[in-house]
mmCIF file of C-alpha atoms in Angstrom:
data_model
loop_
_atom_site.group_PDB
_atom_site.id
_atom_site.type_symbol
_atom_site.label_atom_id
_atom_site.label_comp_id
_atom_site.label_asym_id
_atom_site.label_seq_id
_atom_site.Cartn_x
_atom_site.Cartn_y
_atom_site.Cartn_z
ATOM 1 C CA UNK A 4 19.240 -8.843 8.331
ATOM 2 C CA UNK A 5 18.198 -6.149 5.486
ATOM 3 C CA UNK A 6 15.210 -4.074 4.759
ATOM 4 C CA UNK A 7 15.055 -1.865 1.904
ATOM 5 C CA UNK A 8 12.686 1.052 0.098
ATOM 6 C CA UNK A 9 13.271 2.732 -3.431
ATOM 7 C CA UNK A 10 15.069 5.401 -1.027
ATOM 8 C CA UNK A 11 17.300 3.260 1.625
ATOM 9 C CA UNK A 12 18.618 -0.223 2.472
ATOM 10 C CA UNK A 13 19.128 -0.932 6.193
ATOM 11 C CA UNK A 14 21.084 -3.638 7.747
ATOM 12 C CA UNK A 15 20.980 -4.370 11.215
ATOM 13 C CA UNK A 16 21.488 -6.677 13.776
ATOM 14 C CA UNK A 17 21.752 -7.078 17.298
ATOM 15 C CA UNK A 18 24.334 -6.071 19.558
ATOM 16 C CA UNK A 19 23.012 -6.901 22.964
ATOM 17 C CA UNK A 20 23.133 -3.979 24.622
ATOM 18 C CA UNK A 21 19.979 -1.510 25.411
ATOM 19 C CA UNK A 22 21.042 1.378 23.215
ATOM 20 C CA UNK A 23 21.204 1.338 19.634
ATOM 21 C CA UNK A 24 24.067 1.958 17.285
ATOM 22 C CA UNK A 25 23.956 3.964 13.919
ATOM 23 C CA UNK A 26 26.213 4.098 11.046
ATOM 24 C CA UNK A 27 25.435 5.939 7.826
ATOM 25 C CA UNK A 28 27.012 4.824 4.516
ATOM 26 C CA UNK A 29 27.335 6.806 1.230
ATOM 27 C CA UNK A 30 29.122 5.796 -1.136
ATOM 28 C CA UNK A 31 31.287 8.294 -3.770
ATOM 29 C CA UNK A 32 28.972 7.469 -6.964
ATOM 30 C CA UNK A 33 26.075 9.193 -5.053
ATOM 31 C CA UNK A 34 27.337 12.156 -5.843
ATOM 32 C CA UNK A 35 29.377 15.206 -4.903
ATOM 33 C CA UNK A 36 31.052 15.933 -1.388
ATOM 34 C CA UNK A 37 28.092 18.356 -0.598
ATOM 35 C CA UNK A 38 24.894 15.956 -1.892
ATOM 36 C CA UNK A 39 26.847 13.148 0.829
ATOM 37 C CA UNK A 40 26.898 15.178 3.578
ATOM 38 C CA UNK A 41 23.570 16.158 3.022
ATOM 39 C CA UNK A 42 22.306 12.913 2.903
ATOM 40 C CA UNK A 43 24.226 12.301 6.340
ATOM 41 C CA UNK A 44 23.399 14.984 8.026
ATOM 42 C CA UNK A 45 19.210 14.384 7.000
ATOM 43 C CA UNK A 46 19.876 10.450 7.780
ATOM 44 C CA UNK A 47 21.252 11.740 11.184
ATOM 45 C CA UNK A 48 18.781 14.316 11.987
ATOM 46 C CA UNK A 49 15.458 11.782 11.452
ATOM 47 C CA UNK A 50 17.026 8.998 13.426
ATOM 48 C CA UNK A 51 17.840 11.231 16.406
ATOM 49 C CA UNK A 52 14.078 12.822 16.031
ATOM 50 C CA UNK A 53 12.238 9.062 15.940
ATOM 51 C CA UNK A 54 15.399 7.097 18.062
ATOM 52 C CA UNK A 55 12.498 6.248 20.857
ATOM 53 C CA UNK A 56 10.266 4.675 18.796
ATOM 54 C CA UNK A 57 12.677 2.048 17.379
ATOM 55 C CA UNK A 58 13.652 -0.650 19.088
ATOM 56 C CA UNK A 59 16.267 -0.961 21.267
ATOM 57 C CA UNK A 60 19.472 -3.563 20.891
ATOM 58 C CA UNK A 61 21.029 -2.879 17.487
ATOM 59 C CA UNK A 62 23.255 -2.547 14.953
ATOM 60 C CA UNK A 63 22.137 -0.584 12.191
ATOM 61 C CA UNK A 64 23.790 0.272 9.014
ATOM 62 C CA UNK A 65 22.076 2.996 6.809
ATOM 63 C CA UNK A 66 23.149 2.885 2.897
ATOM 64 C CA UNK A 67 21.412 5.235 0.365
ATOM 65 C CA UNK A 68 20.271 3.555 -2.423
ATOM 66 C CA UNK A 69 21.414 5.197 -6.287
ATOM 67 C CA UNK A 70 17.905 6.048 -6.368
ATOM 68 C CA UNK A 71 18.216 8.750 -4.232
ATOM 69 C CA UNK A 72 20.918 10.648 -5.955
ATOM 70 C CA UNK A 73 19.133 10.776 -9.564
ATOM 71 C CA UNK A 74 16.284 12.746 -6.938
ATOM 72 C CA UNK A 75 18.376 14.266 -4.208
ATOM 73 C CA UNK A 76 17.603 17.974 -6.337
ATOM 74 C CA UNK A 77 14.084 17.501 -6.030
ATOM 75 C CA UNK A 78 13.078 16.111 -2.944
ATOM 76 C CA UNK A 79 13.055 17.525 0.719
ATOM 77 C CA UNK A 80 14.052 16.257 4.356
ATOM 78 C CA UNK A 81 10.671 15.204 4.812
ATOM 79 C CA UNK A 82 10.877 12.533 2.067
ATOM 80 C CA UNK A 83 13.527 11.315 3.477
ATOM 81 C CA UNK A 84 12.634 11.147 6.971
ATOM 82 C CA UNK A 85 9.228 9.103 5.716
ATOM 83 C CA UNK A 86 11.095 7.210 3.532
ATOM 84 C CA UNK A 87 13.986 5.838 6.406
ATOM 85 C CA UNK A 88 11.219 5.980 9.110
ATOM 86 C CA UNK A 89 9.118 3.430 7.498
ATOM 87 C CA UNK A 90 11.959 0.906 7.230
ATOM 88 C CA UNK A 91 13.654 1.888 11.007
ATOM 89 C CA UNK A 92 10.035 0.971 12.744
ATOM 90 C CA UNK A 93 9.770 -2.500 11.005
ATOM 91 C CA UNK A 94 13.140 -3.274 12.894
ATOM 92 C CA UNK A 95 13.072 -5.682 15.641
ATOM 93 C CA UNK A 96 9.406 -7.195 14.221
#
């Protein structure tokens, strides 16, 4: 299944065990080596900081959407984290 925000699109599914499992996908067109990493390393850093209050069981894929390269300059890890946190808790509902 797929949820997805101006920022993010997240696909998940289970995997039945009782720990999650996170992959982060960017793509080349988002941008140079630097702006991807960046994007990983924020993706990486809010999962780990809200990881208890998602549920547990599953797969989930994170994929920036183009979106977020046309704003990466001008936004902050906070939008981010708000952005990917309101699409990570509707997981599992």
């Amino acid at each position: 299944m797929s949820l997805q925000n101006e920022l993010f699109t997240v696909v998940y599914a289970k995997n039945g065990l009782d720990f999650n499992r996170i992959a982060i996908v960017v793509r080349k067109k988002l941008g140079k080596a630097h702006d991807r990493n960046k994007i990983k390393r924020w993706v990486r850093e809010s999962y780990r900081t809200m990881k208890l209050e998602i549920a547990k069981g599953y797969d989930i894929v994170v994929i920036p959407r183009k979106a977020l390269s046309e704003i990466l300059d001008t936004i902050d890890y906070w939008t981010i984290r708000d952005g990917l946190e309101a699409l990570l808790k509707r997981i599992g509902t």
